[in-house]
PDB file of N, CA and C in Angstrom:
ATOM      1  N   MET A   1     -41.380 102.980  30.790  1.00 52.00           N
ATOM      2  CA  MET A   1     -41.080 101.593  30.557  1.00 52.00           C
ATOM      3  C   MET A   1     -41.076 100.900  31.920  1.00 52.00           C
ATOM      4  N   GLY A   2     -41.788  99.777  32.002  1.00 51.00           N
ATOM      5  CA  GLY A   2     -41.908  99.062  33.260  1.00 51.00           C
ATOM      6  C   GLY A   2     -40.761  98.092  33.458  1.00 51.00           C
ATOM      7  N   LYS A   3     -40.812  97.412  34.630  1.00 57.00           N
ATOM      8  CA  LYS A   3     -39.776  96.437  34.955  1.00 57.00           C
ATOM      9  C   LYS A   3     -39.745  95.280  33.979  1.00 57.00           C
ATOM     10  N   GLY A   4     -40.892  94.835  33.528  1.00 59.00           N
ATOM     11  CA  GLY A   4     -40.982  93.704  32.606  1.00 59.00           C
ATOM     12  C   GLY A   4     -40.330  94.016  31.267  1.00 59.00           C
ATOM     13  N   ALA A   5     -40.493  95.249  30.797  1.00 64.00           N
ATOM     14  CA  ALA A   5     -39.887  95.633  29.519  1.00 64.00           C
ATOM     15  C   ALA A   5     -38.365  95.652  29.623  1.00 64.00           C
ATOM     16  N   GLY A   6     -37.848  96.085  30.751  1.00 64.00           N
ATOM     17  CA  GLY A   6     -36.397  96.109  30.956  1.00 64.00           C
ATOM     18  C   GLY A   6     -35.815  94.716  30.947  1.00 64.00           C
ATOM     19  N   ASN A   7     -36.502  93.772  31.583  1.00 74.00           N
ATOM     20  CA  ASN A   7     -36.049  92.377  31.587  1.00 74.00           C
ATOM     21  C   ASN A   7     -36.077  91.789  30.189  1.00 74.00           C
ATOM     22  N   THR A   8     -37.109  92.132  29.417  1.00 79.00           N
ATOM     23  CA  THR A   8     -37.221  91.631  28.044  1.00 79.00           C
ATOM     24  C   THR A   8     -36.077  92.161  27.186  1.00 79.00           C
ATOM     25  N   ILE A   9     -35.761  93.424  27.336  1.00 76.00           N
ATOM     26  CA  ILE A   9     -34.666  94.025  26.569  1.00 76.00           C
ATOM     27  C   ILE A   9     -33.339  93.364  26.945  1.00 76.00           C
ATOM     28  N   MET A  10     -33.125  93.138  28.217  1.00 74.00           N
ATOM     29  CA  MET A  10     -31.887  92.493  28.665  1.00 74.00           C
ATOM     30  C   MET A  10     -31.794  91.060  28.129  1.00 74.00           C
ATOM     31  N   THR A  11     -32.934  90.369  28.074  1.00 77.00           N
ATOM     32  CA  THR A  11     -32.956  89.009  27.535  1.00 77.00           C
ATOM     33  C   THR A  11     -32.595  89.014  26.057  1.00 77.00           C
ATOM     34  N   VAL A  12     -33.151  89.963  25.307  1.00 70.00           N
ATOM     35  CA  VAL A  12     -32.859  90.071  23.878  1.00 70.00           C
ATOM     36  C   VAL A  12     -31.390  90.411  23.660  1.00 70.00           C
ATOM     37  N   ILE A  13     -30.855  91.339  24.435  1.00 73.00           N
ATOM     38  CA  ILE A  13     -29.438  91.714  24.323  1.00 73.00           C
ATOM     39  C   ILE A  13     -28.548  90.520  24.669  1.00 73.00           C
ATOM     40  N   GLY A  14     -28.908  89.788  25.715  1.00 70.00           N
ATOM     41  CA  GLY A  14     -28.130  88.612  26.101  1.00 70.00           C
ATOM     42  C   GLY A  14     -28.155  87.547  25.023  1.00 70.00           C
ATOM     43  N   ALA A  15     -29.329  87.314  24.433  1.00 66.00           N
ATOM     44  CA  ALA A  15     -29.445  86.313  23.364  1.00 66.00           C
ATOM     45  C   ALA A  15     -28.642  86.736  22.135  1.00 66.00           C
ATOM     46  N   ALA A  16     -28.672  88.026  21.804  1.00 65.00           N
ATOM     47  CA  ALA A  16     -27.910  88.529  20.651  1.00 65.00           C
ATOM     48  C   ALA A  16     -26.409  88.378  20.913  1.00 65.00           C
ATOM     49  N   GLY A  17     -25.983  88.668  22.130  1.00 64.00           N
ATOM     50  CA  GLY A  17     -24.570  88.514  22.481  1.00 64.00           C
ATOM     51  C   GLY A  17     -24.136  87.065  22.401  1.00 64.00           C
ATOM     52  N   LEU A  18     -24.981  86.159  22.842  1.00 60.00           N
ATOM     53  CA  LEU A  18     -24.677  84.732  22.769  1.00 60.00           C
ATOM     54  C   LEU A  18     -24.575  84.286  21.315  1.00 60.00           C
ATOM     55  N   ALA A  19     -25.494  84.751  20.471  1.00 62.00           N
ATOM     56  CA  ALA A  19     -25.465  84.386  19.047  1.00 62.00           C
ATOM     57  C   ALA A  19     -24.184  84.885  18.382  1.00 62.00           C
ATOM     58  N   VAL A  20     -23.793  86.121  18.685  1.00 61.00           N
ATOM     59  CA  VAL A  20     -22.558  86.668  18.114  1.00 61.00           C
ATOM     60  C   VAL A  20     -21.355  85.887  18.622  1.00 61.00           C
ATOM     61  N   GLY A  21     -21.347  85.550  19.892  1.00 62.00           N
ATOM     62  CA  GLY A  21     -20.243  84.778  20.469  1.00 62.00           C
ATOM     63  C   GLY A  21     -20.103  83.409  19.824  1.00 62.00           C
ATOM     64  N   LEU A  22     -21.234  82.738  19.612  1.00 59.00           N
ATOM     65  CA  LEU A  22     -21.184  81.430  18.963  1.00 59.00           C
ATOM     66  C   LEU A  22     -20.737  81.542  17.513  1.00 59.00           C
ATOM     67  N   ALA A  23     -21.167  82.599  16.829  1.00 61.00           N
ATOM     68  CA  ALA A  23     -20.759  82.798  15.438  1.00 61.00           C
ATOM     69  C   ALA A  23     -19.264  83.071  15.327  1.00 61.00           C
ATOM     70  N   LEU A  24     -18.716  83.774  16.289  1.00 57.00           N
ATOM     71  CA  LEU A  24     -17.291  84.118  16.258  1.00 57.00           C
ATOM     72  C   LEU A  24     -16.398  82.998  16.765  1.00 57.00           C
ATOM     73  N   GLN A  25     -16.964  82.004  17.418  1.00 67.00           N
ATOM     74  CA  GLN A  25     -16.162  80.930  18.004  1.00 67.00           C
ATOM     75  C   GLN A  25     -15.310  80.236  16.949  1.00 67.00           C
ATOM     76  N   GLY A  26     -15.906  79.871  15.824  1.00 71.00           N
ATOM     77  CA  GLY A  26     -15.149  79.228  14.742  1.00 71.00           C
ATOM     78  C   GLY A  26     -14.101  80.153  14.158  1.00 71.00           C
ATOM     79  N   THR A  27     -14.471  81.406  13.962  1.00 75.00           N
ATOM     80  CA  THR A  27     -13.545  82.383  13.405  1.00 75.00           C
ATOM     81  C   THR A  27     -12.355  82.591  14.328  1.00 75.00           C
ATOM     82  N   LEU A  28     -12.622  82.692  15.618  1.00 78.00           N
ATOM     83  CA  LEU A  28     -11.528  82.898  16.575  1.00 78.00           C
ATOM     84  C   LEU A  28     -10.608  81.683  16.639  1.00 78.00           C
ATOM     85  N   SER A  29     -11.158  80.489  16.478  1.00 80.00           N
ATOM     86  CA  SER A  29     -10.294  79.299  16.494  1.00 80.00           C
ATOM     87  C   SER A  29      -9.401  79.270  15.259  1.00 80.00           C
ATOM     88  N   HIS A  30      -9.914  79.748  14.111  1.00 80.00           N
ATOM     89  CA  HIS A  30      -9.089  79.803  12.903  1.00 80.00           C
ATOM     90  C   HIS A  30      -7.992  80.862  13.044  1.00 80.00           C
ATOM     91  N   ILE A  31      -8.321  81.983  13.687  1.00 84.00           N
ATOM     92  CA  ILE A  31      -7.310  83.020  13.925  1.00 84.00           C
ATOM     93  C   ILE A  31      -6.221  82.492  14.866  1.00 84.00           C
ATOM     94  N   ALA A  32      -6.637  81.825  15.941  1.00 86.00           N
ATOM     95  CA  ALA A  32      -5.661  81.274  16.894  1.00 86.00           C
ATOM     96  C   ALA A  32      -4.769  80.249  16.195  1.00 86.00           C
ATOM     97  N   ALA A  33      -5.362  79.403  15.359  1.00 86.00           N
ATOM     98  CA  ALA A  33      -4.572  78.413  14.626  1.00 86.00           C
ATOM     99  C   ALA A  33      -3.623  79.104  13.645  1.00 86.00           C
ATOM    100  N   GLY A  34      -4.086  80.176  12.999  1.00 88.00           N
ATOM    101  CA  GLY A  34      -3.232  80.929  12.082  1.00 88.00           C
ATOM    102  C   GLY A  34      -2.036  81.532  12.790  1.00 88.00           C
ATOM    103  N   ILE A  35      -2.258  82.043  13.987  1.00 88.00           N
ATOM    104  CA  ILE A  35      -1.151  82.595  14.778  1.00 88.00           C
ATOM    105  C   ILE A  35      -0.155  81.497  15.128  1.00 88.00           C
ATOM    106  N   MET A  36      -0.659  80.332  15.522  1.00 91.00           N
ATOM    107  CA  MET A  36       0.224  79.206  15.859  1.00 91.00           C
ATOM    108  C   MET A  36       1.036  78.764  14.639  1.00 91.00           C
ATOM    109  N   ILE A  37       0.401  78.719  13.471  1.00 92.00           N
ATOM    110  CA  ILE A  37       1.114  78.336  12.242  1.00 92.00           C
ATOM    111  C   ILE A  37       2.205  79.352  11.925  1.00 92.00           C
ATOM    112  N   LEU A  38       1.878  80.638  12.087  1.00 89.00           N
ATOM    113  CA  LEU A  38       2.864  81.682  11.783  1.00 89.00           C
ATOM    114  C   LEU A  38       4.016  81.685  12.798  1.00 89.00           C
ATOM    115  N   ILE A  39       3.740  81.316  14.041  1.00 91.00           N
ATOM    116  CA  ILE A  39       4.802  81.298  15.060  1.00 91.00           C
ATOM    117  C   ILE A  39       5.679  80.055  14.918  1.00 91.00           C
ATOM    118  N   PHE A  40       5.064  78.873  14.843  1.00 91.00           N
ATOM    119  CA  PHE A  40       5.824  77.626  14.866  1.00 91.00           C
ATOM    120  C   PHE A  40       6.283  77.160  13.484  1.00 91.00           C
ATOM    121  N   ARG A  41       5.735  77.696  12.435  1.00 92.00           N
ATOM    122  CA  ARG A  41       6.158  77.423  11.051  1.00 92.00           C
ATOM    123  C   ARG A  41       6.346  75.932  10.745  1.00 92.00           C
ATOM    124  N   PRO A  42       5.290  75.127  10.819  1.00 93.00           N
ATOM    125  CA  PRO A  42       5.440  73.716  10.444  1.00 93.00           C
ATOM    126  C   PRO A  42       5.663  73.545   8.935  1.00 93.00           C
ATOM    127  N   PHE A  43       5.382  74.598   8.179  1.00 96.00           N
ATOM    128  CA  PHE A  43       5.628  74.615   6.742  1.00 96.00           C
ATOM    129  C   PHE A  43       5.764  76.069   6.312  1.00 96.00           C
ATOM    130  N   LYS A  44       6.287  76.268   5.111  1.00 95.00           N
ATOM    131  CA  LYS A  44       6.461  77.631   4.599  1.00 95.00           C
ATOM    132  C   LYS A  44       5.918  77.708   3.177  1.00 95.00           C
ATOM    133  N   ILE A  45       5.838  78.907   2.659  1.00 96.00           N
ATOM    134  CA  ILE A  45       5.356  79.104   1.293  1.00 96.00           C
ATOM    135  C   ILE A  45       6.297  78.368   0.339  1.00 96.00           C
ATOM    136  N   GLY A  46       5.710  77.605  -0.563  1.00 97.00           N
ATOM    137  CA  GLY A  46       6.474  76.820  -1.517  1.00 97.00           C
ATOM    138  C   GLY A  46       6.581  75.352  -1.155  1.00 97.00           C
ATOM    139  N   ASP A  47       6.283  74.998   0.116  1.00 97.00           N
ATOM    140  CA  ASP A  47       6.341  73.600   0.535  1.00 97.00           C
ATOM    141  C   ASP A  47       5.160  72.817  -0.037  1.00 97.00           C
ATOM    142  N   GLN A  48       5.400  71.547  -0.273  1.00 97.00           N
ATOM    143  CA  GLN A  48       4.359  70.615  -0.702  1.00 97.00           C
ATOM    144  C   GLN A  48       3.882  69.902   0.556  1.00 97.00           C
ATOM    145  N   ILE A  49       2.597  70.082   0.926  1.00 97.00           N
ATOM    146  CA  ILE A  49       2.100  69.506   2.172  1.00 97.00           C
ATOM    147  C   ILE A  49       0.807  68.721   1.956  1.00 97.00           C
ATOM    148  N   ASP A  50       0.495  67.913   2.954  1.00 96.00           N
ATOM    149  CA  ASP A  50      -0.804  67.260   3.076  1.00 96.00           C
ATOM    150  C   ASP A  50      -1.231  67.467   4.518  1.00 96.00           C
ATOM    151  N   ALA A  51      -2.288  68.224   4.715  1.00 91.00           N
ATOM    152  CA  ALA A  51      -2.763  68.540   6.067  1.00 91.00           C
ATOM    153  C   ALA A  51      -4.239  68.200   6.171  1.00 91.00           C
ATOM    154  N   GLY A  52      -4.545  67.149   6.888  1.00 80.00           N
ATOM    155  CA  GLY A  52      -5.937  66.775   7.081  1.00 80.00           C
ATOM    156  C   GLY A  52      -6.649  66.408   5.797  1.00 80.00           C
ATOM    157  N   GLY A  53      -5.941  65.808   4.860  1.00 87.00           N
ATOM    158  CA  GLY A  53      -6.555  65.428   3.595  1.00 87.00           C
ATOM    159  C   GLY A  53      -6.496  66.499   2.523  1.00 87.00           C
ATOM    160  N   ALA A  54      -6.084  67.701   2.867  1.00 94.00           N
ATOM    161  CA  ALA A  54      -5.918  68.779   1.887  1.00 94.00           C
ATOM    162  C   ALA A  54      -4.456  68.797   1.470  1.00 94.00           C
ATOM    163  N   ALA A  55      -4.201  68.513   0.201  1.00 96.00           N
ATOM    164  CA  ALA A  55      -2.822  68.405  -0.269  1.00 96.00           C
ATOM    165  C   ALA A  55      -2.557  69.396  -1.383  1.00 96.00           C
ATOM    166  N   GLY A  56      -1.339  69.968  -1.371  1.00 97.00           N
ATOM    167  CA  GLY A  56      -0.941  70.878  -2.427  1.00 97.00           C
ATOM    168  C   GLY A  56       0.288  71.677  -2.035  1.00 97.00           C
ATOM    169  N   LYS A  57       0.648  72.601  -2.910  1.00 98.00           N
ATOM    170  CA  LYS A  57       1.784  73.490  -2.682  1.00 98.00           C
ATOM    171  C   LYS A  57       1.280  74.733  -1.959  1.00 98.00           C
ATOM    172  N   VAL A  58       1.949  75.124  -0.878  1.00 98.00           N
ATOM    173  CA  VAL A  58       1.543  76.281  -0.085  1.00 98.00           C
ATOM    174  C   VAL A  58       1.828  77.555  -0.880  1.00 98.00           C
ATOM    175  N   GLU A  59       0.776  78.307  -1.134  1.00 98.00           N
ATOM    176  CA  GLU A  59       0.894  79.577  -1.858  1.00 98.00           C
ATOM    177  C   GLU A  59       0.864  80.782  -0.921  1.00 98.00           C
ATOM    178  N   ALA A  60       0.085  80.684   0.174  1.00 97.00           N
ATOM    179  CA  ALA A  60      -0.023  81.791   1.127  1.00 97.00           C
ATOM    180  C   ALA A  60      -0.496  81.261   2.468  1.00 97.00           C
ATOM    181  N   ILE A  61      -0.094  81.954   3.541  1.00 95.00           N
ATOM    182  CA  ILE A  61      -0.535  81.627   4.895  1.00 95.00           C
ATOM    183  C   ILE A  61      -1.073  82.917   5.499  1.00 95.00           C
ATOM    184  N   ASP A  62      -2.377  82.941   5.789  1.00 92.00           N
ATOM    185  CA  ASP A  62      -3.025  84.100   6.395  1.00 92.00           C
ATOM    186  C   ASP A  62      -3.511  83.736   7.789  1.00 92.00           C
ATOM    187  N   LEU A  63      -4.135  84.686   8.467  1.00 88.00           N
ATOM    188  CA  LEU A  63      -4.663  84.406   9.799  1.00 88.00           C
ATOM    189  C   LEU A  63      -5.821  83.419   9.766  1.00 88.00           C
ATOM    190  N   PHE A  64      -6.650  83.468   8.727  1.00 90.00           N
ATOM    191  CA  PHE A  64      -7.844  82.628   8.669  1.00 90.00           C
ATOM    192  C   PHE A  64      -7.638  81.343   7.880  1.00 90.00           C
ATOM    193  N   VAL A  65      -6.927  81.416   6.756  1.00 92.00           N
ATOM    194  CA  VAL A  65      -6.812  80.269   5.852  1.00 92.00           C
ATOM    195  C   VAL A  65      -5.380  80.087   5.365  1.00 92.00           C
ATOM    196  N   THR A  66      -5.091  78.865   4.933  1.00 95.00           N
ATOM    197  CA  THR A  66      -3.859  78.557   4.227  1.00 95.00           C
ATOM    198  C   THR A  66      -4.260  78.250   2.788  1.00 95.00           C
ATOM    199  N   GLU A  67      -3.623  78.926   1.850  1.00 97.00           N
ATOM    200  CA  GLU A  67      -3.941  78.740   0.432  1.00 97.00           C
ATOM    201  C   GLU A  67      -2.995  77.702  -0.163  1.00 97.00           C
ATOM    202  N   LEU A  68      -3.577  76.667  -0.762  1.00 97.00           N
ATOM    203  CA  LEU A  68      -2.815  75.619  -1.417  1.00 97.00           C
ATOM    204  C   LEU A  68      -3.132  75.619  -2.906  1.00 97.00           C
ATOM    205  N   ARG A  69      -2.140  75.228  -3.709  1.00 98.00           N
ATOM    206  CA  ARG A  69      -2.372  74.971  -5.132  1.00 98.00           C
ATOM    207  C   ARG A  69      -2.260  73.470  -5.319  1.00 98.00           C
ATOM    208  N   ARG A  70      -3.388  72.842  -5.676  1.00 97.00           N
ATOM    209  CA  ARG A  70      -3.397  71.398  -5.854  1.00 97.00           C
ATOM    210  C   ARG A  70      -2.619  71.010  -7.104  1.00 97.00           C
ATOM    211  N   SER A  71      -2.375  69.718  -7.266  1.00 95.00           N
ATOM    212  CA  SER A  71      -1.597  69.234  -8.414  1.00 95.00           C
ATOM    213  C   SER A  71      -2.305  69.489  -9.739  1.00 95.00           C
ATOM    214  N   ASP A  72      -3.649  69.656  -9.721  1.00 97.00           N
ATOM    215  CA  ASP A  72      -4.387  69.977 -10.942  1.00 97.00           C
ATOM    216  C   ASP A  72      -4.507  71.488 -11.157  1.00 97.00           C
ATOM    217  N   ASN A  73      -3.689  72.269 -10.413  1.00 97.00           N
ATOM    218  CA  ASN A  73      -3.592  73.724 -10.527  1.00 97.00           C
ATOM    219  C   ASN A  73      -4.862  74.444 -10.064  1.00 97.00           C
ATOM    220  N   VAL A  74      -5.604  73.832  -9.150  1.00 97.00           N
ATOM    221  CA  VAL A  74      -6.801  74.437  -8.583  1.00 97.00           C
ATOM    222  C   VAL A  74      -6.454  75.019  -7.213  1.00 97.00           C
ATOM    223  N   GLN A  75      -6.925  76.228  -6.956  1.00 97.00           N
ATOM    224  CA  GLN A  75      -6.699  76.875  -5.669  1.00 97.00           C
ATOM    225  C   GLN A  75      -7.581  76.224  -4.614  1.00 97.00           C
ATOM    226  N   MET A  76      -6.998  75.951  -3.442  1.00 97.00           N
ATOM    227  CA  MET A  76      -7.744  75.393  -2.318  1.00 97.00           C
ATOM    228  C   MET A  76      -7.462  76.254  -1.097  1.00 97.00           C
ATOM    229  N   LEU A  77      -8.515  76.786  -0.488  1.00 96.00           N
ATOM    230  CA  LEU A  77      -8.387  77.562   0.740  1.00 96.00           C
ATOM    231  C   LEU A  77      -8.813  76.671   1.897  1.00 96.00           C
ATOM    232  N   VAL A  78      -7.881  76.397   2.793  1.00 95.00           N
ATOM    233  CA  VAL A  78      -8.129  75.487   3.907  1.00 95.00           C
ATOM    234  C   VAL A  78      -8.150  76.306   5.197  1.00 95.00           C
ATOM    235  N   PRO A  79      -9.237  76.221   5.982  1.00 92.00           N
ATOM    236  CA  PRO A  79      -9.271  76.946   7.255  1.00 92.00           C
ATOM    237  C   PRO A  79      -8.121  76.503   8.159  1.00 92.00           C
ATOM    238  N   ASN A  80      -7.470  77.466   8.793  1.00 92.00           N
ATOM    239  CA  ASN A  80      -6.302  77.158   9.625  1.00 92.00           C
ATOM    240  C   ASN A  80      -6.626  76.227  10.782  1.00 92.00           C
ATOM    241  N   GLY A  81      -7.856  76.261  11.280  1.00 90.00           N
ATOM    242  CA  GLY A  81      -8.243  75.342  12.338  1.00 90.00           C
ATOM    243  C   GLY A  81      -8.145  73.897  11.886  1.00 90.00           C
ATOM    244  N   LYS A  82      -8.470  73.646  10.628  1.00 91.00           N
ATOM    245  CA  LYS A  82      -8.373  72.290  10.082  1.00 91.00           C
ATOM    246  C   LYS A  82      -6.912  71.888   9.892  1.00 91.00           C
ATOM    247  N   VAL A  83      -6.097  72.829   9.438  1.00 92.00           N
ATOM    248  CA  VAL A  83      -4.678  72.548   9.212  1.00 92.00           C
ATOM    249  C   VAL A  83      -3.977  72.285  10.543  1.00 92.00           C
ATOM    250  N   TRP A  84      -4.181  73.153  11.536  1.00 91.00           N
ATOM    251  CA  TRP A  84      -3.495  73.039  12.817  1.00 91.00           C
ATOM    252  C   TRP A  84      -3.990  71.833  13.605  1.00 91.00           C
ATOM    253  N   GLY A  85      -5.243  71.438  13.402  1.00 88.00           N
ATOM    254  CA  GLY A  85      -5.819  70.344  14.159  1.00 88.00           C
ATOM    255  C   GLY A  85      -5.561  68.972  13.563  1.00 88.00           C
ATOM    256  N   ALA A  86      -4.751  68.878  12.521  1.00 91.00           N
ATOM    257  CA  ALA A  86      -4.493  67.604  11.850  1.00 91.00           C
ATOM    258  C   ALA A  86      -2.989  67.372  11.733  1.00 91.00           C
ATOM    259  N   ALA A  87      -2.643  66.130  11.430  1.00 93.00           N
ATOM    260  CA  ALA A  87      -1.238  65.816  11.155  1.00 93.00           C
ATOM    261  C   ALA A  87      -0.850  66.470   9.833  1.00 93.00           C
ATOM    262  N   VAL A  88       0.324  67.085   9.805  1.00 94.00           N
ATOM    263  CA  VAL A  88       0.805  67.747   8.591  1.00 94.00           C
ATOM    264  C   VAL A  88       1.979  66.950   8.033  1.00 94.00           C
ATOM    265  N   LEU A  89       1.845  66.508   6.796  1.00 94.00           N
ATOM    266  CA  LEU A  89       2.950  65.870   6.085  1.00 94.00           C
ATOM    267  C   LEU A  89       3.592  66.945   5.224  1.00 94.00           C
ATOM    268  N   ASN A  90       4.854  67.237   5.473  1.00 95.00           N
ATOM    269  CA  ASN A  90       5.578  68.243   4.703  1.00 95.00           C
ATOM    270  C   ASN A  90       6.592  67.508   3.832  1.00 95.00           C
ATOM    271  N   PHE A  91       6.276  67.386   2.542  1.00 94.00           N
ATOM    272  CA  PHE A  91       7.129  66.650   1.615  1.00 94.00           C
ATOM    273  C   PHE A  91       8.372  67.440   1.222  1.00 94.00           C
ATOM    274  N   SER A  92       8.409  68.723   1.559  1.00 93.00           N
ATOM    275  CA  SER A  92       9.537  69.586   1.191  1.00 93.00           C
ATOM    276  C   SER A  92      10.470  69.878   2.356  1.00 93.00           C
ATOM    277  N   ALA A  93      10.227  69.294   3.501  1.00 92.00           N
ATOM    278  CA  ALA A  93      11.009  69.626   4.702  1.00 92.00           C
ATOM    279  C   ALA A  93      12.470  69.198   4.583  1.00 92.00           C
ATOM    280  N   HIS A  94      12.742  68.101   3.869  1.00 91.00           N
ATOM    281  CA  HIS A  94      14.108  67.597   3.735  1.00 91.00           C
ATOM    282  C   HIS A  94      14.487  67.555   2.258  1.00 91.00           C
ATOM    283  N   GLN A  95      15.782  67.626   1.985  1.00 90.00           N
ATOM    284  CA  GLN A  95      16.226  67.683   0.601  1.00 90.00           C
ATOM    285  C   GLN A  95      16.072  66.341  -0.115  1.00 90.00           C
ATOM    286  N   THR A  96      16.147  65.245   0.617  1.00 90.00           N
ATOM    287  CA  THR A  96      16.001  63.939  -0.023  1.00 90.00           C
ATOM    288  C   THR A  96      14.831  63.191   0.610  1.00 90.00           C
ATOM    289  N   ARG A  97      14.284  62.257  -0.173  1.00 85.00           N
ATOM    290  CA  ARG A  97      13.174  61.443   0.300  1.00 85.00           C
ATOM    291  C   ARG A  97      13.383  60.019  -0.155  1.00 85.00           C
ATOM    292  N   ARG A  98      13.026  59.069   0.665  1.00 86.00           N
ATOM    293  CA  ARG A  98      13.144  57.674   0.291  1.00 86.00           C
ATOM    294  C   ARG A  98      11.905  57.251  -0.491  1.00 86.00           C
ATOM    295  N   VAL A  99      12.130  56.486  -1.539  1.00 87.00           N
ATOM    296  CA  VAL A  99      11.034  55.954  -2.329  1.00 87.00           C
ATOM    297  C   VAL A  99      11.227  54.449  -2.420  1.00 87.00           C
ATOM    298  N   ASP A 100      10.220  53.695  -2.021  1.00 91.00           N
ATOM    299  CA  ASP A 100      10.281  52.235  -2.098  1.00 91.00           C
ATOM    300  C   ASP A 100       9.577  51.767  -3.372  1.00 91.00           C
ATOM    301  N   LEU A 101      10.285  50.997  -4.178  1.00 93.00           N
ATOM    302  CA  LEU A 101       9.714  50.441  -5.413  1.00 93.00           C
ATOM    303  C   LEU A 101       9.684  48.920  -5.295  1.00 93.00           C
ATOM    304  N   LYS A 102       8.641  48.337  -5.813  1.00 90.00           N
ATOM    305  CA  LYS A 102       8.543  46.862  -5.812  1.00 90.00           C
ATOM    306  C   LYS A 102       8.624  46.362  -7.224  1.00 90.00           C
TER     307      LYS A 102
END
């Protein structure tokens, strides 16, 4: 095998490594967000939340996704990166809530 073939192989290996790195970038951000959610606990299982437009009752919190049950009883899996990167409204955080009626 000549010098040119070695350079070609290294280029292919480098390109494959870059592709894998880019593919894992989103996954790693969801894992990091999942760890942050599990450490800081902005909500817990059973809470009613709205996070980045995804609203429902928290059924499970994993490393990759937060599972919500919407009001129509449909399961919604929300990537943790989306949950951690948005404002979270936790309707269950306090025992009472103010309601304004007109």
